[in-house]
Tab-separated table of C-alpha atoms in Angstrom:
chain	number	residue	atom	x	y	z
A	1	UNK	CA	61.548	88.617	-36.696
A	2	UNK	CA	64.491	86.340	-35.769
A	3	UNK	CA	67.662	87.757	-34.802
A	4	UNK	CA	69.579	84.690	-34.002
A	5	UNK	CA	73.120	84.870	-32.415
A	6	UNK	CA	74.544	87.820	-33.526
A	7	UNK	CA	76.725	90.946	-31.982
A	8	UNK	CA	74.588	93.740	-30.804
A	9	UNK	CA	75.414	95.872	-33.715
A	10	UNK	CA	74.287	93.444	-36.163
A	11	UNK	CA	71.387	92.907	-34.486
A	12	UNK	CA	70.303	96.170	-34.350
A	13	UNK	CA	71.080	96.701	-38.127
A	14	UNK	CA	68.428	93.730	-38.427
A	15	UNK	CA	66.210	95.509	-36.243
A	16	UNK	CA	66.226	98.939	-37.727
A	17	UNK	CA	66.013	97.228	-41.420
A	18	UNK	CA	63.252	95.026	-40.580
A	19	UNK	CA	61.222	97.625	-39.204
A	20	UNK	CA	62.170	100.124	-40.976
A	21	UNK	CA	62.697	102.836	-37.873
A	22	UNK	CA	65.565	104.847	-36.847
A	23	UNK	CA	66.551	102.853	-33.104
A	24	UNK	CA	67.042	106.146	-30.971
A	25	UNK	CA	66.694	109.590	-30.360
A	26	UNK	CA	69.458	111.603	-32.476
A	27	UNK	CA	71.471	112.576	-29.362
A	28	UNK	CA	71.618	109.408	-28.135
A	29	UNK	CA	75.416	107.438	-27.913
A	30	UNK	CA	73.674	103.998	-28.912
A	31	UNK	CA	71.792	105.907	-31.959
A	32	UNK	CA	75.298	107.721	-33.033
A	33	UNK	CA	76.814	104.229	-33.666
A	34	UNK	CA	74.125	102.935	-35.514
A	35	UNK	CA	73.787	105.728	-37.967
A	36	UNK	CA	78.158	104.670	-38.291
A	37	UNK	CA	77.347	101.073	-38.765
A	38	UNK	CA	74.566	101.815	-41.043
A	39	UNK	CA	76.624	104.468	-42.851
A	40	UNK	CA	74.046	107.490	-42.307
A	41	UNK	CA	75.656	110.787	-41.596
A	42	UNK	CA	72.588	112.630	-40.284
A	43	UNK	CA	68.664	111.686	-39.930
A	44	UNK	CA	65.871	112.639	-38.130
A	45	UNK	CA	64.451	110.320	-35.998
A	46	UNK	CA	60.282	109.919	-35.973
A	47	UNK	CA	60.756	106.671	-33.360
A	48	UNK	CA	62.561	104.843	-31.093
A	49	UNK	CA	63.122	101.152	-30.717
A	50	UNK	CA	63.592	99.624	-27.005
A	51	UNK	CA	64.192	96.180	-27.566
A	52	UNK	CA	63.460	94.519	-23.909
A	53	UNK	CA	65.086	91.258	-22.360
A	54	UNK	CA	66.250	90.536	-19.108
A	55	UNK	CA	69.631	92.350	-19.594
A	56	UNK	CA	67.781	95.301	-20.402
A	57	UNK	CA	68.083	98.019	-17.376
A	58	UNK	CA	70.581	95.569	-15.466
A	59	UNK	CA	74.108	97.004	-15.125
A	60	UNK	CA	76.560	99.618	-16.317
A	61	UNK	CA	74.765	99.274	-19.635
A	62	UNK	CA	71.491	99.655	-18.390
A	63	UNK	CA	71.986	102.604	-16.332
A	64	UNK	CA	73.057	104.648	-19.439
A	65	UNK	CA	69.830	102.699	-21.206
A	66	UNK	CA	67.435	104.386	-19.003
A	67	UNK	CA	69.588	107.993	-19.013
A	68	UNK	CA	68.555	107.552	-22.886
A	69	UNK	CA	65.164	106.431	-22.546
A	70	UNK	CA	64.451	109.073	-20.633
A	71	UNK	CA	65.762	111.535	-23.260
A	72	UNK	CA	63.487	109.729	-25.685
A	73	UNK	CA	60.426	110.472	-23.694
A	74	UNK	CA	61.262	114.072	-22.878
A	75	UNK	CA	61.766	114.208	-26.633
A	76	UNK	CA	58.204	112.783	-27.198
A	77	UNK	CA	59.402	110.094	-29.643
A	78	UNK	CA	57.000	107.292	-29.732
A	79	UNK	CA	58.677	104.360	-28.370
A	80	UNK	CA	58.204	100.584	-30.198
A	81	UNK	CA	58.941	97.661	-27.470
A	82	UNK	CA	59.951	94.696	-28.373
A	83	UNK	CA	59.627	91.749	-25.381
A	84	UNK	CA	61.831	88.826	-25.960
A	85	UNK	CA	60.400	85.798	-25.429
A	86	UNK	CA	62.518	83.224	-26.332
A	87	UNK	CA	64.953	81.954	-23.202
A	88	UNK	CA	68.000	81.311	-25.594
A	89	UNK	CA	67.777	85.231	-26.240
A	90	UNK	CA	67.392	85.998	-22.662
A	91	UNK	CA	63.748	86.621	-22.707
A	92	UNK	CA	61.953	86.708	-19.746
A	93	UNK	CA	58.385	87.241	-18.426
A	94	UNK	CA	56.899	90.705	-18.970
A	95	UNK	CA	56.725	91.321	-15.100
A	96	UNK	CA	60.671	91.071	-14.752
A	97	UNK	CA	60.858	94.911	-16.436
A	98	UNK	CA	58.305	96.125	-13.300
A	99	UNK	CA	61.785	94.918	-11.321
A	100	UNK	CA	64.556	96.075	-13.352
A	101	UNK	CA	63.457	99.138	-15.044
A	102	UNK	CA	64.370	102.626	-13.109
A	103	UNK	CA	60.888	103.678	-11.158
A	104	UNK	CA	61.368	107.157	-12.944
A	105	UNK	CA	60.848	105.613	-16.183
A	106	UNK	CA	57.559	103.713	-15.383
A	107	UNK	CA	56.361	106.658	-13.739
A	108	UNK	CA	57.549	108.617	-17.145
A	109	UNK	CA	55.232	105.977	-18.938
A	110	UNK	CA	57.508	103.864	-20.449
A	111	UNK	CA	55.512	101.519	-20.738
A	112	UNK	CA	52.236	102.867	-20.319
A	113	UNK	CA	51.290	102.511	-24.649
């Protein structure tokens, strides 16, 4: 999957579309303006789609990240990582997210399957 240089709404259009999963749990902000850019008024969401890089966690943005992933996991939505690899995209070594990531949600599993 190549999601080249794109805003963040596009790319998570691509996302969704190429894999075929809702991105986030229904009560989610992030999730409410993807069902707007992708026109849905309501869904039910089976998964959720955490797509990882080394922005992911860090900041403003990655507080409220984590406040959402951990209302994914409470929900019991399976959660599909993706790990950027590519250092264009930001991607970053695996280990980076045992650094960034709140120590609530590794305990929580997040990335435990």
């Amino acid at each position: 999957l190549s999601i080249g240089r794109s805003t963040e709404k596009q790319a998570l259009k691509r996302l969704s579309n190429a894999v075929e999963l809702p991105l986030l749990h229904h009560s989610s902000s992030i999730a409410k303006g993807v069902k707007k850019v992708l026109g849905m008024n309501s869904i039910e969401f089976t998964h959720a789609l955490l797509y990882l890089n080394s922005e992911t966690f860090v900041g403003g943005d990655g507080i409220q990240l984590a406040i959402e992933m951990h209302q994914v996991i409470k929900a019991g939505v399976p959660l599909l990582l993706i790990h950027e690899l590519d250092k264009d995209r930001d991607g970053c070594e695996f280990a980076m997210f045992f650094q960034t990531t709140p120590t609530s949600l590794i305990d929580a599993g997040i990335y435990d399957k």
